[in-house]
């Protein structure tokens, strides 16, 4: 992306486009499934704290992670299989800065309604179902915390974790639902949402996770104070 900023004519091979599309959906879908797994992990930690180590043992964690990555791989392979069988007559110009199914389908010179239907069902439905399931699970967890817990440090830490996860879920699934859970027609807001989904959100992701961590915030304050002291000297 950084190289393309300085190149007047931005081109990509068909193989490169398919590879970009594959990894975009592979990593994106895997992250969605991992977020769903994290919700189950939070449930076990908050609702069954005494049995947490037994429930979330190393074997189950490995299985859940492997299933998440496998689910992302299968999802991505379906998208690629639908794209590579389409005919492209030219001009093969994408109205975007990266390859995705919504743009590539538009330049195909054939009736793509069946492919679009499968893609919407695959990408859009996964986004909507996971999003609703995650919101319901975190709403249940927050209700449990407020009902059965006091205002101790452990409760505040658990609620902070839930809120950070909810923020990530909304920021990730909102653009995904907008892009994939509708017909692949072009709208003026598409590029703005795409930039947020592929550039802004990945930048916000580590910030949201790390700045809620007490140790990280303490280390950052210490670093800033040391920098200020050095400047004063």
GROMACS .gro file of C-alpha atoms in nm:
model
  233
    1UNK     CA    1   0.000   0.000   0.000
    2UNK     CA    2   0.285   0.240   0.086
    3UNK     CA    3   0.460   0.165  -0.245
    4UNK     CA    4   0.137   0.223  -0.439
    5UNK     CA    5   0.108   0.573  -0.290
    6UNK     CA    6   0.412   0.676  -0.496
    7UNK     CA    7   0.325   0.489  -0.817
    8UNK     CA    8   0.113   0.665  -1.078
    9UNK     CA    9  -0.012   0.349  -1.250
   10UNK     CA   10  -0.120   0.094  -0.993
   11UNK     CA   11  -0.138  -0.259  -1.135
   12UNK     CA   12  -0.160  -0.609  -0.992
   13UNK     CA   13  -0.151  -0.948  -1.163
   14UNK     CA   14  -0.454  -1.178  -1.155
   15UNK     CA   15  -0.260  -1.422  -0.936
   16UNK     CA   16  -0.156  -1.142  -0.701
   17UNK     CA   17  -0.517  -1.021  -0.682
   18UNK     CA   18  -0.643  -1.370  -0.596
   19UNK     CA   19  -0.368  -1.410  -0.332
   20UNK     CA   20  -0.460  -1.075  -0.178
   21UNK     CA   21  -0.827  -1.171  -0.175
   22UNK     CA   22  -0.749  -1.511  -0.021
   23UNK     CA   23  -0.539  -1.377   0.268
   24UNK     CA   24  -0.782  -1.091   0.334
   25UNK     CA   25  -1.069  -1.336   0.392
   26UNK     CA   26  -0.852  -1.604   0.552
   27UNK     CA   27  -0.721  -1.371   0.823
   28UNK     CA   28  -1.047  -1.175   0.856
   29UNK     CA   29  -1.272  -1.480   0.901
   30UNK     CA   30  -1.022  -1.645   1.136
   31UNK     CA   31  -1.025  -1.332   1.354
   32UNK     CA   32  -1.405  -1.337   1.363
   33UNK     CA   33  -1.405  -1.697   1.482
   34UNK     CA   34  -1.130  -1.621   1.735
   35UNK     CA   35  -1.335  -1.334   1.877
   36UNK     CA   36  -1.624  -1.576   1.920
   37UNK     CA   37  -1.392  -1.819   2.099
   38UNK     CA   38  -1.272  -1.533   2.323
   39UNK     CA   39  -1.633  -1.471   2.427
   40UNK     CA   40  -1.656  -1.833   2.544
   41UNK     CA   41  -1.326  -1.788   2.728
   42UNK     CA   42  -1.465  -1.480   2.907
   43UNK     CA   43  -1.780  -1.674   2.997
   44UNK     CA   44  -1.573  -1.950   3.157
   45UNK     CA   45  -1.355  -1.699   3.343
   46UNK     CA   46  -1.645  -1.489   3.476
   47UNK     CA   47  -1.923  -1.743   3.531
   48UNK     CA   48  -1.712  -2.048   3.625
   49UNK     CA   49  -1.397  -1.900   3.781
   50UNK     CA   50  -1.318  -2.200   4.001
   51UNK     CA   51  -1.342  -2.439   3.705
   52UNK     CA   52  -1.174  -2.208   3.452
   53UNK     CA   53  -0.838  -2.389   3.444
   54UNK     CA   54  -1.017  -2.722   3.398
   55UNK     CA   55  -1.256  -2.598   3.128
   56UNK     CA   56  -1.006  -2.390   2.929
   57UNK     CA   57  -0.724  -2.642   2.940
   58UNK     CA   58  -0.437  -2.634   2.691
   59UNK     CA   59  -0.588  -2.906   2.471
   60UNK     CA   60  -0.922  -2.725   2.433
   61UNK     CA   61  -0.745  -2.394   2.363
   62UNK     CA   62  -0.539  -2.557   2.085
   63UNK     CA   63  -0.851  -2.718   1.937
   64UNK     CA   64  -1.049  -2.390   1.941
   65UNK     CA   65  -0.763  -2.197   1.779
   66UNK     CA   66  -0.713  -2.469   1.514
   67UNK     CA   67  -1.087  -2.477   1.438
   68UNK     CA   68  -1.091  -2.096   1.405
   69UNK     CA   69  -0.804  -2.097   1.155
   70UNK     CA   70  -0.953  -2.392   0.968
   71UNK     CA   71  -1.287  -2.214   0.947
   72UNK     CA   72  -1.114  -1.905   0.804
   73UNK     CA   73  -0.929  -2.121   0.550
   74UNK     CA   74  -1.245  -2.298   0.430
   75UNK     CA   75  -1.432  -1.967   0.408
   76UNK     CA   76  -1.154  -1.808   0.203
   77UNK     CA   77  -1.119  -2.106  -0.031
   78UNK     CA   78  -1.492  -2.079  -0.112
   79UNK     CA   79  -1.449  -1.712  -0.211
   80UNK     CA   80  -1.146  -1.790  -0.430
   81UNK     CA   81  -1.316  -2.089  -0.596
   82UNK     CA   82  -1.612  -1.869  -0.692
   83UNK     CA   83  -1.391  -1.590  -0.831
   84UNK     CA   84  -1.141  -1.787  -1.044
   85UNK     CA   85  -1.415  -1.953  -1.252
   86UNK     CA   86  -1.557  -1.617  -1.367
   87UNK     CA   87  -1.470  -1.479  -1.713
   88UNK     CA   88  -1.305  -1.135  -1.735
   89UNK     CA   89  -1.318  -0.957  -2.071
   90UNK     CA   90  -1.171  -0.620  -1.971
   91UNK     CA   91  -1.106  -0.344  -1.897
   92UNK     CA   92  -1.003  -0.505  -1.570
   93UNK     CA   93  -0.997  -0.193  -1.355
   94UNK     CA   94  -1.100  -0.208  -0.991
   95UNK     CA   95  -1.258   0.099  -0.834
   96UNK     CA   96  -1.065   0.039  -0.512
   97UNK     CA   97  -0.712   0.022  -0.372
   98UNK     CA   98  -0.715  -0.354  -0.302
   99UNK     CA   99  -0.871  -0.673  -0.438
  100UNK     CA  100  -1.188  -0.797  -0.273
  101UNK     CA  101  -1.482  -1.006  -0.390
  102UNK     CA  102  -1.716  -0.706  -0.405
  103UNK     CA  103  -1.493  -0.528  -0.662
  104UNK     CA  104  -1.371  -0.829  -0.862
  105UNK     CA  105  -1.726  -0.960  -0.917
  106UNK     CA  106  -1.827  -0.624  -1.071
  107UNK     CA  107  -1.574  -0.650  -1.358
  108UNK     CA  108  -1.673  -1.005  -1.459
  109UNK     CA  109  -1.843  -1.025  -1.799
  110UNK     CA  110  -2.108  -1.277  -1.697
  111UNK     CA  111  -2.417  -1.309  -1.482
  112UNK     CA  112  -2.273  -1.323  -1.129
  113UNK     CA  113  -2.600  -1.340  -0.935
  114UNK     CA  114  -2.550  -1.703  -0.815
  115UNK     CA  115  -2.190  -1.628  -0.709
  116UNK     CA  116  -2.298  -1.309  -0.530
  117UNK     CA  117  -2.570  -1.499  -0.347
  118UNK     CA  118  -2.321  -1.759  -0.222
  119UNK     CA  119  -2.070  -1.488  -0.124
  120UNK     CA  120  -2.333  -1.288   0.065
  121UNK     CA  121  -2.445  -1.607   0.240
  122UNK     CA  122  -2.085  -1.701   0.321
  123UNK     CA  123  -1.934  -1.363   0.417
  124UNK     CA  124  -2.241  -1.161   0.513
  125UNK     CA  125  -2.421  -1.429   0.712
  126UNK     CA  126  -2.106  -1.523   0.905
  127UNK     CA  127  -2.057  -1.156   0.998
  128UNK     CA  128  -2.417  -1.100   1.107
  129UNK     CA  129  -2.455  -1.428   1.302
  130UNK     CA  130  -2.120  -1.390   1.484
  131UNK     CA  131  -2.193  -1.024   1.559
  132UNK     CA  132  -2.536  -1.093   1.710
  133UNK     CA  133  -2.405  -1.393   1.906
  134UNK     CA  134  -2.114  -1.190   2.045
  135UNK     CA  135  -2.330  -0.893   2.147
  136UNK     CA  136  -2.577  -1.126   2.322
  137UNK     CA  137  -2.299  -1.313   2.502
  138UNK     CA  138  -2.127  -0.996   2.625
  139UNK     CA  139  -2.460  -0.842   2.730
  140UNK     CA  140  -2.523  -1.157   2.935
  141UNK     CA  141  -2.173  -1.142   3.088
  142UNK     CA  142  -2.206  -0.774   3.181
  143UNK     CA  143  -2.548  -0.840   3.337
  144UNK     CA  144  -2.398  -1.127   3.538
  145UNK     CA  145  -2.111  -0.908   3.658
  146UNK     CA  146  -2.340  -0.625   3.770
  147UNK     CA  147  -2.583  -0.865   3.937
  148UNK     CA  148  -2.351  -1.097   4.129
  149UNK     CA  149  -2.033  -0.897   4.186
  150UNK     CA  150  -1.935  -0.595   4.387
  151UNK     CA  151  -1.705  -0.310   4.290
  152UNK     CA  152  -1.377  -0.490   4.356
  153UNK     CA  153  -1.065  -0.480   4.142
  154UNK     CA  154  -1.135  -0.819   3.985
  155UNK     CA  155  -1.485  -0.710   3.879
  156UNK     CA  156  -1.355  -0.385   3.729
  157UNK     CA  157  -1.086  -0.577   3.543
  158UNK     CA  158  -1.342  -0.823   3.404
  159UNK     CA  159  -1.574  -0.542   3.294
  160UNK     CA  160  -1.282  -0.357   3.136
  161UNK     CA  161  -1.195  -0.673   2.939
  162UNK     CA  162  -1.557  -0.713   2.823
  163UNK     CA  163  -1.583  -0.347   2.716
  164UNK     CA  164  -1.259  -0.365   2.518
  165UNK     CA  165  -1.379  -0.683   2.345
  166UNK     CA  166  -1.716  -0.521   2.265
  167UNK     CA  167  -1.535  -0.221   2.115
  168UNK     CA  168  -1.326  -0.450   1.894
  169UNK     CA  169  -1.637  -0.648   1.791
  170UNK     CA  170  -1.832  -0.335   1.690
  171UNK     CA  171  -1.538  -0.180   1.502
  172UNK     CA  172  -1.466  -0.503   1.314
  173UNK     CA  173  -1.812  -0.639   1.241
  174UNK     CA  174  -1.981  -0.307   1.159
  175UNK     CA  175  -1.784  -0.246   0.835
  176UNK     CA  176  -1.789  -0.619   0.748
  177UNK     CA  177  -2.169  -0.631   0.766
  178UNK     CA  178  -2.195  -0.313   0.558
  179UNK     CA  179  -1.962  -0.450   0.288
  180UNK     CA  180  -2.070  -0.814   0.262
  181UNK     CA  181  -2.428  -0.846   0.394
  182UNK     CA  182  -2.587  -0.668   0.097
  183UNK     CA  183  -2.590  -0.682  -0.284
  184UNK     CA  184  -2.251  -0.589  -0.433
  185UNK     CA  185  -2.365  -0.257  -0.579
  186UNK     CA  186  -2.143   0.049  -0.566
  187UNK     CA  187  -2.216   0.320  -0.308
  188UNK     CA  188  -2.036   0.646  -0.231
  189UNK     CA  189  -1.952   0.532   0.123
  190UNK     CA  190  -1.782   0.209   0.012
  191UNK     CA  191  -1.425   0.341  -0.006
  192UNK     CA  192  -1.448   0.517   0.330
  193UNK     CA  193  -1.570   0.198   0.498
  194UNK     CA  194  -1.302  -0.006   0.318
  195UNK     CA  195  -1.025   0.226   0.443
  196UNK     CA  196  -1.159   0.203   0.797
  197UNK     CA  197  -1.193  -0.176   0.774
  198UNK     CA  198  -0.847  -0.246   0.630
  199UNK     CA  199  -0.631   0.040   0.765
  200UNK     CA  200  -0.786   0.228   1.060
  201UNK     CA  201  -0.922  -0.073   1.249
  202UNK     CA  202  -0.593  -0.270   1.246
  203UNK     CA  203  -0.418   0.042   1.384
  204UNK     CA  204  -0.678   0.084   1.660
  205UNK     CA  205  -0.681  -0.286   1.750
  206UNK     CA  206  -0.353  -0.301   1.950
  207UNK     CA  207  -0.419   0.040   2.107
  208UNK     CA  208  -0.758  -0.071   2.242
  209UNK     CA  209  -0.614  -0.393   2.382
  210UNK     CA  210  -0.293  -0.254   2.533
  211UNK     CA  211  -0.407   0.079   2.680
  212UNK     CA  212  -0.655  -0.095   2.910
  213UNK     CA  213  -0.365  -0.295   3.056
  214UNK     CA  214  -0.246  -0.150   3.387
  215UNK     CA  215   0.116  -0.260   3.337
  216UNK     CA  216   0.132  -0.106   2.989
  217UNK     CA  217  -0.013   0.225   3.112
  218UNK     CA  218   0.236   0.231   3.403
  219UNK     CA  219   0.527   0.162   3.167
  220UNK     CA  220   0.410   0.436   2.928
  221UNK     CA  221   0.380   0.690   3.211
  222UNK     CA  222   0.729   0.597   3.331
  223UNK     CA  223   0.870   0.635   2.980
  224UNK     CA  224   0.702   0.975   2.932
  225UNK     CA  225   0.822   1.097   3.273
  226UNK     CA  226   1.179   0.987   3.195
  227UNK     CA  227   1.162   1.165   2.859
  228UNK     CA  228   1.037   1.486   3.023
  229UNK     CA  229   1.313   1.470   3.286
  230UNK     CA  230   1.578   1.421   3.018
  231UNK     CA  231   1.442   1.719   2.822
  232UNK     CA  232   1.452   1.938   3.135
  233UNK     CA  233   1.814   1.842   3.207
   0.00000   0.00000   0.00000
